[in-house]
Amino acid sequence: MTHIDQPDGPEDRFESLEYTLFQRSPLGSIGTSLVIFGLIYGLYILIAQLTQSPPFIYLNADGVWVSHQVNWIAFVLSLLLTTAIAFEGSGKDRWEPEVDALIAALPEPSADTARNLAKGIPIAWRARYHRLFWIGFIFGIAFNFWLMYSDGQTLMGYLDSVGLWFLIISPPLFGTGFRAGMDVSRRSREIKALVADHLVIDLFHLDRLTVFGRIGIRAARSWLLMSAILLLFMLSPDQLWIAIPTILATAVGGVFILTSTLNPVHRKICAAKSAELERIHEEMALVRERALAGDDSASAALAGLTDYEIWVANRSEWPLSGGLATRFSLYILLPVLPIVASYIFEKVADQLVTGGPV
């Protein structure tokens, strides 16, 4: 994969080829994604029909039109690659709407640092991105040779079947996936560094920090969506004994990704609350004796400090509003959808093919 340099801003950054493609496409994000998916899966159908090994659709011994199981595997892999490309292509666009909110949540000197988050990938990471992509690319080729030899096929036999499609698609799929993992790690580092180096907690304006909650939920949503696509491999409801633990593990992974983004902010809020409560207690200690002795002004001051103490203690320690928490709860349901869809698919297919009851 090649990249285009983006020298704007205090720190030189570059834009990925996928982002450039999505920015220049007149079809928009959804239209471009559909075209990419159509090209990838369309190539599979073309190769399947040309090689007939196996054909995309054929008549079985009972005279019923059927589709080979490998078609579904190719469908899911096409969806995975399309989603990975779309995530990378719209990566900056997902950050840009949060820049103003980030700047509002941070001290003025850190504004440029916040803006840089939406300006692509740091030049310093270029070599690592290239390296990891090509490692994944080579792994994808090796994976095909493993499939070929485990199935007892020759190279020519593999190329004269739908194996040719897998050989074409697997390397960029693994390469994009490996690089996407690094991108998640990089963005997590940048957010944590931004929080550690620049964030100053103002207990009176904690609402401004929900921007970090939105960023964390966006990262968790990407994980849950990709996991839901992977679960499409489990097409049969008979595989629930595998699917249910996988769904639970996926949900735990989504919670982990969310909390790993929020934890640095959470710790700073807790530290700010602790420091403020300590200061309140010191002030209360100064007026306590006089208040107990009947000094009206000291009693009023102590009462005010007590109310303030309760207010500080009740301040939320997580930069997550009720609406964001509800949204994340709905995102956790994403991995369940493929299982429900597979059940409906099986019933509908049974009705269409055999005329059996739904």
mmCIF file of C-alpha atoms in Angstrom:
data_model
loop_
_atom_site.group_PDB
_atom_site.id
_atom_site.type_symbol
_atom_site.label_atom_id
_atom_site.label_comp_id
_atom_site.label_asym_id
_atom_site.label_seq_id
_atom_site.Cartn_x
_atom_site.Cartn_y
_atom_site.Cartn_z
ATOM 1 C CA MET A 1 0.000 0.000 0.000
ATOM 2 C CA THR A 2 1.227 3.489 -0.824
ATOM 3 C CA HIS A 3 0.431 6.671 1.016
ATOM 4 C CA ILE A 4 0.218 10.371 0.255
ATOM 5 C CA ASP A 5 2.109 12.789 2.461
ATOM 6 C CA GLN A 6 0.101 15.398 4.323
ATOM 7 C CA PRO A 7 2.541 18.057 5.558
ATOM 8 C CA ASP A 8 -0.022 20.452 7.061
ATOM 9 C CA GLY A 9 0.166 21.213 10.750
ATOM 10 C CA PRO A 10 2.896 21.256 13.396
ATOM 11 C CA GLU A 11 3.538 17.541 12.943
ATOM 12 C CA ASP A 12 3.939 16.033 9.476
ATOM 13 C CA ARG A 13 1.363 13.366 8.771
ATOM 14 C CA PHE A 14 0.330 11.232 5.826
ATOM 15 C CA GLU A 15 -2.992 9.965 4.559
ATOM 16 C CA SER A 16 -3.677 6.361 3.662
ATOM 17 C CA LEU A 17 -4.537 5.304 0.135
ATOM 18 C CA GLU A 18 -7.944 4.142 1.375
ATOM 19 C CA TYR A 19 -8.703 7.584 2.819
ATOM 20 C CA THR A 20 -7.704 9.283 -0.426
ATOM 21 C CA LEU A 21 -9.964 6.878 -2.357
ATOM 22 C CA PHE A 22 -12.965 7.599 -0.139
ATOM 23 C CA GLN A 23 -12.349 11.364 -0.220
ATOM 24 C CA ARG A 24 -12.189 11.494 -4.016
ATOM 25 C CA SER A 25 -15.031 9.078 -4.668
ATOM 26 C CA PRO A 26 -18.234 10.826 -5.837
ATOM 27 C CA LEU A 27 -20.323 7.957 -4.436
ATOM 28 C CA GLY A 28 -19.963 8.765 -0.734
ATOM 29 C CA SER A 29 -18.874 6.330 1.960
ATOM 30 C CA ILE A 30 -21.762 3.866 1.555
ATOM 31 C CA GLY A 31 -21.707 3.934 -2.234
ATOM 32 C CA THR A 32 -17.944 3.479 -2.352
ATOM 33 C CA SER A 33 -18.125 0.588 0.124
ATOM 34 C CA LEU A 34 -20.816 -1.115 -1.949
ATOM 35 C CA VAL A 35 -18.739 -0.783 -5.112
ATOM 36 C CA ILE A 36 -15.664 -2.214 -3.348
ATOM 37 C CA PHE A 37 -17.706 -5.147 -2.021
ATOM 38 C CA GLY A 38 -19.242 -5.703 -5.465
ATOM 39 C CA LEU A 39 -15.810 -5.790 -7.093
ATOM 40 C CA ILE A 40 -14.351 -8.185 -4.508
ATOM 41 C CA TYR A 41 -17.252 -10.617 -4.390
ATOM 42 C CA GLY A 42 -17.970 -10.163 -8.090
ATOM 43 C CA LEU A 43 -14.418 -11.358 -8.790
ATOM 44 C CA TYR A 44 -15.157 -14.484 -6.749
ATOM 45 C CA ILE A 45 -18.359 -15.205 -8.714
ATOM 46 C CA LEU A 46 -16.492 -14.688 -11.992
ATOM 47 C CA ILE A 47 -13.676 -17.074 -11.026
ATOM 48 C CA ALA A 48 -16.178 -19.642 -9.684
ATOM 49 C CA GLN A 49 -18.154 -19.600 -12.923
ATOM 50 C CA LEU A 50 -15.073 -19.706 -15.153
ATOM 51 C CA THR A 51 -13.338 -22.538 -13.297
ATOM 52 C CA GLN A 52 -16.505 -24.386 -12.172
ATOM 53 C CA SER A 53 -14.437 -25.588 -9.212
ATOM 54 C CA PRO A 54 -16.809 -25.291 -7.488
ATOM 55 C CA PRO A 55 -19.463 -23.476 -9.546
ATOM 56 C CA PHE A 56 -21.207 -20.602 -7.839
ATOM 57 C CA ILE A 57 -24.612 -22.238 -8.273
ATOM 58 C CA TYR A 58 -25.525 -25.621 -9.733
ATOM 59 C CA LEU A 59 -28.217 -28.286 -9.927
ATOM 60 C CA ASN A 60 -27.802 -31.143 -7.463
ATOM 61 C CA ALA A 61 -28.874 -34.755 -7.983
ATOM 62 C CA ASP A 62 -32.448 -33.893 -6.949
ATOM 63 C CA GLY A 63 -32.680 -31.152 -9.562
ATOM 64 C CA VAL A 64 -32.543 -28.341 -6.988
ATOM 65 C CA TRP A 65 -30.410 -25.261 -7.480
ATOM 66 C CA VAL A 66 -27.864 -25.100 -4.649
ATOM 67 C CA SER A 67 -24.909 -22.950 -3.699
ATOM 68 C CA HIS A 68 -21.600 -24.324 -2.394
ATOM 69 C CA GLN A 69 -20.632 -23.524 1.226
ATOM 70 C CA VAL A 70 -17.400 -21.886 0.092
ATOM 71 C CA ASN A 71 -19.527 -19.127 -1.490
ATOM 72 C CA TRP A 72 -20.585 -18.049 1.996
ATOM 73 C CA ILE A 73 -16.980 -18.054 3.229
ATOM 74 C CA ALA A 74 -16.018 -15.846 0.283
ATOM 75 C CA PHE A 75 -18.994 -13.565 1.051
ATOM 76 C CA VAL A 76 -17.895 -13.056 4.664
ATOM 77 C CA LEU A 77 -14.247 -12.497 3.688
ATOM 78 C CA SER A 78 -15.373 -9.941 1.075
ATOM 79 C CA LEU A 79 -17.410 -8.204 3.760
ATOM 80 C CA LEU A 80 -14.437 -8.223 6.141
ATOM 81 C CA LEU A 81 -12.053 -6.716 3.592
ATOM 82 C CA THR A 82 -14.618 -4.109 2.533
ATOM 83 C CA THR A 83 -15.257 -3.123 6.166
ATOM 84 C CA ALA A 84 -11.521 -2.895 6.917
ATOM 85 C CA ILE A 85 -10.988 -0.655 3.881
ATOM 86 C CA ALA A 86 -14.035 1.467 4.805
ATOM 87 C CA PHE A 87 -12.823 1.911 8.399
ATOM 88 C CA GLU A 88 -9.429 3.080 7.182
ATOM 89 C CA GLY A 89 -11.008 5.223 4.482
ATOM 90 C CA SER A 90 -13.261 7.050 6.925
ATOM 91 C CA GLY A 91 -10.830 7.091 9.870
ATOM 92 C CA LYS A 92 -10.077 10.800 9.767
ATOM 93 C CA ASP A 93 -13.719 11.673 9.183
ATOM 94 C CA ARG A 94 -14.622 9.872 12.415
ATOM 95 C CA TRP A 95 -12.141 12.044 14.343
ATOM 96 C CA GLU A 96 -12.766 15.441 12.749
ATOM 97 C CA PRO A 97 -16.227 15.994 14.333
ATOM 98 C CA GLU A 98 -14.660 15.606 17.790
ATOM 99 C CA VAL A 99 -11.794 18.081 17.355
ATOM 100 C CA ASP A 100 -13.714 21.134 18.593
ATOM 101 C CA ALA A 101 -15.038 19.195 21.598
ATOM 102 C CA LEU A 102 -11.519 17.960 22.402
ATOM 103 C CA ILE A 103 -10.133 21.499 22.218
ATOM 104 C CA ALA A 104 -12.916 22.695 24.564
ATOM 105 C CA ALA A 105 -12.024 19.940 27.066
ATOM 106 C CA LEU A 106 -8.290 20.749 27.050
ATOM 107 C CA PRO A 107 -6.205 23.789 28.013
ATOM 108 C CA GLU A 108 -5.515 26.271 25.218
ATOM 109 C CA PRO A 109 -1.831 25.290 24.603
ATOM 110 C CA SER A 110 -2.894 21.744 23.667
ATOM 111 C CA ALA A 111 -5.212 22.801 20.807
ATOM 112 C CA ASP A 112 -2.676 21.926 18.088
ATOM 113 C CA THR A 113 -2.142 18.479 19.619
ATOM 114 C CA ALA A 114 -5.893 17.842 19.517
ATOM 115 C CA ARG A 115 -6.114 19.001 15.900
ATOM 116 C CA ASN A 116 -3.305 16.639 14.905
ATOM 117 C CA LEU A 117 -5.438 13.639 15.855
ATOM 118 C CA ALA A 118 -7.607 14.313 12.803
ATOM 119 C CA LYS A 119 -4.706 14.957 10.423
ATOM 120 C CA GLY A 120 -3.782 11.429 9.465
ATOM 121 C CA ILE A 121 -0.942 9.187 10.587
ATOM 122 C CA PRO A 122 2.380 10.572 11.895
ATOM 123 C CA ILE A 123 5.234 10.246 9.409
ATOM 124 C CA ALA A 124 7.241 8.510 12.151
ATOM 125 C CA TRP A 125 4.827 5.570 11.913
ATOM 126 C CA ARG A 126 5.113 5.160 8.132
ATOM 127 C CA ALA A 127 7.775 2.430 8.188
ATOM 128 C CA ARG A 128 5.900 0.436 10.838
ATOM 129 C CA TYR A 129 2.655 0.644 8.860
ATOM 130 C CA HIS A 130 4.389 -0.554 5.690
ATOM 131 C CA ARG A 131 6.235 -3.296 7.547
ATOM 132 C CA LEU A 132 3.157 -4.680 9.271
ATOM 133 C CA PHE A 133 1.108 -4.581 6.069
ATOM 134 C CA TRP A 134 3.703 -6.633 4.183
ATOM 135 C CA ILE A 135 4.049 -9.074 7.090
ATOM 136 C CA GLY A 136 0.297 -9.637 6.884
ATOM 137 C CA PHE A 137 0.500 -9.845 3.089
ATOM 138 C CA ILE A 138 3.125 -12.606 3.246
ATOM 139 C CA PHE A 139 1.146 -14.367 5.974
ATOM 140 C CA GLY A 140 -1.881 -14.340 3.654
ATOM 141 C CA ILE A 141 0.123 -16.013 0.889
ATOM 142 C CA ALA A 142 1.492 -18.613 3.323
ATOM 143 C CA PHE A 143 -2.045 -19.257 4.573
ATOM 144 C CA ASN A 144 -3.115 -20.104 1.019
ATOM 145 C CA PHE A 145 -0.282 -22.565 0.578
ATOM 146 C CA TRP A 146 -1.266 -24.197 3.871
ATOM 147 C CA LEU A 147 -4.856 -24.511 2.613
ATOM 148 C CA MET A 148 -3.634 -25.908 -0.689
ATOM 149 C CA TYR A 149 -1.381 -28.596 0.769
ATOM 150 C CA SER A 150 -3.755 -29.534 3.616
ATOM 151 C CA ASP A 151 -6.379 -30.229 0.942
ATOM 152 C CA GLY A 152 -3.893 -32.234 -1.145
ATOM 153 C CA GLN A 153 -4.077 -29.881 -4.139
ATOM 154 C CA THR A 154 -1.322 -28.977 -6.556
ATOM 155 C CA LEU A 155 -0.512 -25.337 -7.272
ATOM 156 C CA MET A 156 -2.023 -25.533 -10.757
ATOM 157 C CA GLY A 157 -5.130 -27.246 -9.395
ATOM 158 C CA TYR A 158 -5.496 -24.546 -6.740
ATOM 159 C CA LEU A 159 -5.127 -21.777 -9.315
ATOM 160 C CA ASP A 160 -7.693 -23.467 -11.554
ATOM 161 C CA SER A 161 -10.371 -23.177 -8.850
ATOM 162 C CA VAL A 162 -11.802 -20.559 -6.510
ATOM 163 C CA GLY A 163 -8.469 -20.931 -4.707
ATOM 164 C CA LEU A 164 -7.233 -18.283 -7.168
ATOM 165 C CA TRP A 165 -9.639 -15.785 -5.575
ATOM 166 C CA PHE A 166 -8.454 -16.668 -2.076
ATOM 167 C CA LEU A 167 -4.844 -16.244 -3.223
ATOM 168 C CA ILE A 168 -5.676 -12.778 -4.599
ATOM 169 C CA ILE A 169 -7.802 -11.576 -1.665
ATOM 170 C CA SER A 170 -6.162 -13.124 1.421
ATOM 171 C CA PRO A 171 -2.851 -11.178 1.303
ATOM 172 C CA PRO A 172 -4.456 -7.687 1.273
ATOM 173 C CA LEU A 173 -7.045 -8.900 3.808
ATOM 174 C CA PHE A 174 -4.387 -10.036 6.294
ATOM 175 C CA GLY A 175 -2.174 -7.029 5.515
ATOM 176 C CA THR A 176 -5.018 -4.571 6.091
ATOM 177 C CA GLY A 177 -6.030 -6.420 9.257
ATOM 178 C CA PHE A 178 -2.506 -6.384 10.702
ATOM 179 C CA ARG A 179 -2.150 -2.690 9.924
ATOM 180 C CA ALA A 180 -5.586 -1.919 11.389
ATOM 181 C CA GLY A 181 -4.452 -3.494 14.659
ATOM 182 C CA MET A 182 -1.463 -1.145 14.721
ATOM 183 C CA ASP A 183 -3.723 1.814 13.941
ATOM 184 C CA VAL A 184 -5.935 1.005 16.937
ATOM 185 C CA SER A 185 -2.822 0.793 19.122
ATOM 186 C CA ARG A 186 -1.466 4.103 17.771
ATOM 187 C CA ARG A 187 -4.708 5.993 18.331
ATOM 188 C CA SER A 188 -4.964 4.570 21.833
ATOM 189 C CA ARG A 189 -1.415 5.784 22.585
ATOM 190 C CA GLU A 190 -2.151 9.254 21.226
ATOM 191 C CA ILE A 191 -5.303 9.629 23.319
ATOM 192 C CA LYS A 192 -3.553 8.385 26.457
ATOM 193 C CA ALA A 193 -0.630 10.770 25.859
ATOM 194 C CA LEU A 194 -3.058 13.653 25.253
ATOM 195 C CA VAL A 195 -4.836 12.914 28.547
ATOM 196 C CA ALA A 196 -1.634 12.390 30.521
ATOM 197 C CA ASP A 197 0.188 15.458 29.200
ATOM 198 C CA HIS A 198 -2.578 18.011 28.698
ATOM 199 C CA LEU A 199 -5.876 17.204 30.403
ATOM 200 C CA VAL A 200 -6.651 19.296 33.475
ATOM 201 C CA ILE A 201 -9.806 18.279 35.342
ATOM 202 C CA ASP A 202 -12.354 20.969 36.153
ATOM 203 C CA LEU A 203 -15.003 19.388 38.370
ATOM 204 C CA PHE A 204 -17.468 22.109 37.350
ATOM 205 C CA HIS A 205 -17.218 21.163 33.647
ATOM 206 C CA LEU A 206 -17.041 17.366 33.590
ATOM 207 C CA ASP A 207 -19.656 17.381 30.822
ATOM 208 C CA ARG A 208 -16.914 18.500 28.438
ATOM 209 C CA LEU A 209 -15.101 15.201 29.000
ATOM 210 C CA THR A 210 -17.858 13.115 27.391
ATOM 211 C CA VAL A 211 -15.915 13.604 24.154
ATOM 212 C CA PHE A 212 -13.562 10.893 25.441
ATOM 213 C CA GLY A 213 -16.575 8.665 26.007
ATOM 214 C CA ARG A 214 -17.670 9.169 22.405
ATOM 215 C CA ILE A 215 -14.168 8.349 21.163
ATOM 216 C CA GLY A 216 -14.054 5.196 23.288
ATOM 217 C CA ILE A 217 -17.495 4.042 22.148
ATOM 218 C CA ARG A 218 -16.524 4.587 18.520
ATOM 219 C CA ALA A 219 -13.471 2.351 18.954
ATOM 220 C CA ALA A 220 -15.543 -0.311 20.744
ATOM 221 C CA ARG A 221 -18.203 -0.142 18.008
ATOM 222 C CA SER A 222 -15.596 -0.904 15.343
ATOM 223 C CA TRP A 223 -14.457 -3.957 17.322
ATOM 224 C CA LEU A 224 -18.019 -5.205 17.835
ATOM 225 C CA LEU A 225 -18.941 -4.687 14.184
ATOM 226 C CA MET A 226 -15.918 -6.632 12.925
ATOM 227 C CA SER A 227 -16.671 -9.376 15.454
ATOM 228 C CA ALA A 228 -20.266 -9.540 14.230
ATOM 229 C CA ILE A 229 -19.032 -10.035 10.669
ATOM 230 C CA LEU A 230 -16.683 -12.807 11.799
ATOM 231 C CA LEU A 231 -19.597 -14.522 13.543
ATOM 232 C CA LEU A 232 -21.320 -14.791 10.167
ATOM 233 C CA PHE A 233 -19.081 -17.821 9.643
ATOM 234 C CA MET A 234 -21.284 -19.567 12.206
ATOM 235 C CA LEU A 235 -24.244 -19.834 9.891
ATOM 236 C CA SER A 236 -25.975 -22.786 11.551
ATOM 237 C CA PRO A 237 -27.888 -22.367 14.824
ATOM 238 C CA ASP A 238 -26.458 -25.789 15.721
ATOM 239 C CA GLN A 239 -23.189 -23.966 16.407
ATOM 240 C CA LEU A 240 -24.639 -21.997 19.321
ATOM 241 C CA TRP A 241 -22.404 -23.894 21.736
ATOM 242 C CA ILE A 242 -19.482 -22.144 20.023
ATOM 243 C CA ALA A 243 -21.255 -18.890 19.217
ATOM 244 C CA ILE A 244 -22.502 -18.017 22.706
ATOM 245 C CA PRO A 245 -19.041 -18.094 24.390
ATOM 246 C CA THR A 246 -17.675 -16.199 21.384
ATOM 247 C CA ILE A 247 -20.353 -13.521 21.738
ATOM 248 C CA LEU A 248 -19.608 -13.180 25.451
ATOM 249 C CA ALA A 249 -15.869 -12.884 24.739
ATOM 250 C CA THR A 250 -16.616 -10.282 22.064
ATOM 251 C CA ALA A 251 -18.730 -8.235 24.480
ATOM 252 C CA VAL A 252 -15.932 -8.397 27.070
ATOM 253 C CA GLY A 253 -13.507 -7.225 24.368
ATOM 254 C CA GLY A 254 -15.764 -4.272 23.550
ATOM 255 C CA VAL A 255 -15.970 -3.302 27.229
ATOM 256 C CA PHE A 256 -12.176 -3.591 27.506
ATOM 257 C CA ILE A 257 -11.601 -1.330 24.497
ATOM 258 C CA LEU A 258 -14.061 1.229 25.870
ATOM 259 C CA THR A 259 -12.619 1.247 29.388
ATOM 260 C CA SER A 260 -9.011 1.333 28.139
ATOM 261 C CA THR A 261 -9.866 4.635 26.440
ATOM 262 C CA LEU A 262 -11.752 6.001 29.435
ATOM 263 C CA ASN A 263 -9.446 4.777 32.216
ATOM 264 C CA PRO A 264 -6.821 7.570 31.905
ATOM 265 C CA VAL A 265 -9.581 10.187 32.162
ATOM 266 C CA HIS A 266 -11.273 8.230 34.974
ATOM 267 C CA ARG A 267 -8.046 8.176 36.994
ATOM 268 C CA LYS A 268 -7.571 11.929 36.555
ATOM 269 C CA ILE A 269 -11.153 12.640 37.637
ATOM 270 C CA CYS A 270 -10.705 10.441 40.715
ATOM 271 C CA ALA A 271 -7.442 12.209 41.557
ATOM 272 C CA ALA A 272 -9.086 15.635 41.140
ATOM 273 C CA LYS A 273 -12.013 14.615 43.354
ATOM 274 C CA SER A 274 -9.677 13.221 46.002
ATOM 275 C CA ALA A 275 -7.583 16.400 46.023
ATOM 276 C CA GLU A 276 -10.674 18.597 46.244
ATOM 277 C CA LEU A 277 -12.183 16.519 49.051
ATOM 278 C CA GLU A 278 -8.921 16.733 50.962
ATOM 279 C CA ARG A 279 -8.922 20.518 50.579
ATOM 280 C CA ILE A 280 -12.555 20.660 51.761
ATOM 281 C CA HIS A 281 -11.739 18.554 54.805
ATOM 282 C CA GLU A 282 -8.850 20.868 55.677
ATOM 283 C CA GLU A 283 -11.215 23.860 55.496
ATOM 284 C CA MET A 284 -13.825 22.021 57.566
ATOM 285 C CA ALA A 285 -11.221 21.253 60.226
ATOM 286 C CA LEU A 286 -10.463 24.975 60.525
ATOM 287 C CA VAL A 287 -14.052 25.956 61.331
ATOM 288 C CA ARG A 288 -15.261 22.801 63.080
ATOM 289 C CA GLU A 289 -14.299 23.801 66.636
ATOM 290 C CA ARG A 290 -15.805 27.272 66.308
ATOM 291 C CA ALA A 291 -18.980 25.815 64.759
ATOM 292 C CA LEU A 292 -19.318 23.330 67.621
ATOM 293 C CA ALA A 293 -18.778 26.182 70.051
ATOM 294 C CA GLY A 294 -21.834 27.953 68.634
ATOM 295 C CA ASP A 295 -20.234 30.442 66.226
ATOM 296 C CA ASP A 296 -23.015 31.149 63.689
ATOM 297 C CA SER A 297 -20.703 32.206 60.869
ATOM 298 C CA ALA A 298 -18.532 29.122 61.395
ATOM 299 C CA SER A 299 -21.667 26.914 61.459
ATOM 300 C CA ALA A 300 -22.856 28.436 58.176
ATOM 301 C CA ALA A 301 -19.405 27.909 56.654
ATOM 302 C CA LEU A 302 -19.340 24.292 57.841
ATOM 303 C CA ALA A 303 -22.803 23.656 56.418
ATOM 304 C CA GLY A 304 -21.736 25.146 53.082
ATOM 305 C CA LEU A 305 -18.581 23.028 53.046
ATOM 306 C CA THR A 306 -20.662 19.929 53.852
ATOM 307 C CA ASP A 307 -22.983 20.601 50.905
ATOM 308 C CA TYR A 308 -19.964 21.166 48.663
ATOM 309 C CA GLU A 309 -18.381 17.945 49.950
ATOM 310 C CA ILE A 310 -21.518 15.990 49.007
ATOM 311 C CA TRP A 311 -21.591 17.629 45.562
ATOM 312 C CA VAL A 312 -17.948 16.760 44.864
ATOM 313 C CA ALA A 313 -18.348 13.192 46.147
ATOM 314 C CA ASN A 314 -21.334 12.675 43.830
ATOM 315 C CA ARG A 315 -19.586 13.933 40.698
ATOM 316 C CA SER A 316 -19.378 11.228 38.037
ATOM 317 C CA GLU A 317 -15.962 9.569 37.796
ATOM 318 C CA TRP A 318 -16.446 8.337 34.221
ATOM 319 C CA PRO A 319 -16.644 10.602 31.141
ATOM 320 C CA LEU A 320 -19.731 8.775 29.957
ATOM 321 C CA SER A 321 -23.233 10.234 29.814
ATOM 322 C CA GLY A 322 -26.367 8.164 30.241
ATOM 323 C CA GLY A 323 -27.074 8.381 26.512
ATOM 324 C CA LEU A 324 -23.609 7.111 25.622
ATOM 325 C CA ALA A 325 -23.919 4.214 28.064
ATOM 326 C CA THR A 326 -27.268 3.249 26.496
ATOM 327 C CA ARG A 327 -25.763 3.440 23.023
ATOM 328 C CA PHE A 328 -22.894 1.185 24.023
ATOM 329 C CA SER A 329 -25.356 -1.312 25.512
ATOM 330 C CA LEU A 330 -27.069 -1.475 22.117
ATOM 331 C CA TYR A 331 -23.725 -1.902 20.335
ATOM 332 C CA ILE A 332 -23.030 -4.977 22.477
ATOM 333 C CA LEU A 333 -26.015 -6.599 20.743
ATOM 334 C CA LEU A 334 -24.254 -6.373 17.348
ATOM 335 C CA PRO A 335 -22.575 -9.799 17.641
ATOM 336 C CA VAL A 336 -25.972 -11.361 18.413
ATOM 337 C CA LEU A 337 -27.443 -10.240 15.085
ATOM 338 C CA PRO A 338 -25.580 -12.805 12.900
ATOM 339 C CA ILE A 339 -26.924 -15.668 15.023
ATOM 340 C CA VAL A 340 -30.503 -14.385 14.715
ATOM 341 C CA ALA A 341 -29.979 -13.772 10.991
ATOM 342 C CA SER A 342 -28.603 -17.284 10.487
ATOM 343 C CA TYR A 343 -31.657 -18.804 12.172
ATOM 344 C CA ILE A 344 -34.033 -16.753 10.005
ATOM 345 C CA PHE A 345 -31.962 -17.568 6.908
ATOM 346 C CA GLU A 346 -32.138 -21.306 7.589
ATOM 347 C CA LYS A 347 -35.900 -21.212 8.102
ATOM 348 C CA VAL A 348 -36.543 -19.107 4.998
ATOM 349 C CA ALA A 349 -34.210 -21.274 2.916
ATOM 350 C CA ASP A 350 -36.008 -24.394 4.125
ATOM 351 C CA GLN A 351 -39.349 -22.880 3.113
ATOM 352 C CA LEU A 352 -38.116 -21.853 -0.334
ATOM 353 C CA VAL A 353 -36.228 -25.041 -1.194
ATOM 354 C CA THR A 354 -38.300 -27.797 0.415
ATOM 355 C CA GLY A 355 -41.621 -26.103 1.015
ATOM 356 C CA GLY A 356 -41.350 -27.043 4.692
ATOM 357 C CA PRO A 357 -42.901 -24.994 7.481
ATOM 358 C CA VAL A 358 -41.135 -21.846 8.561
#
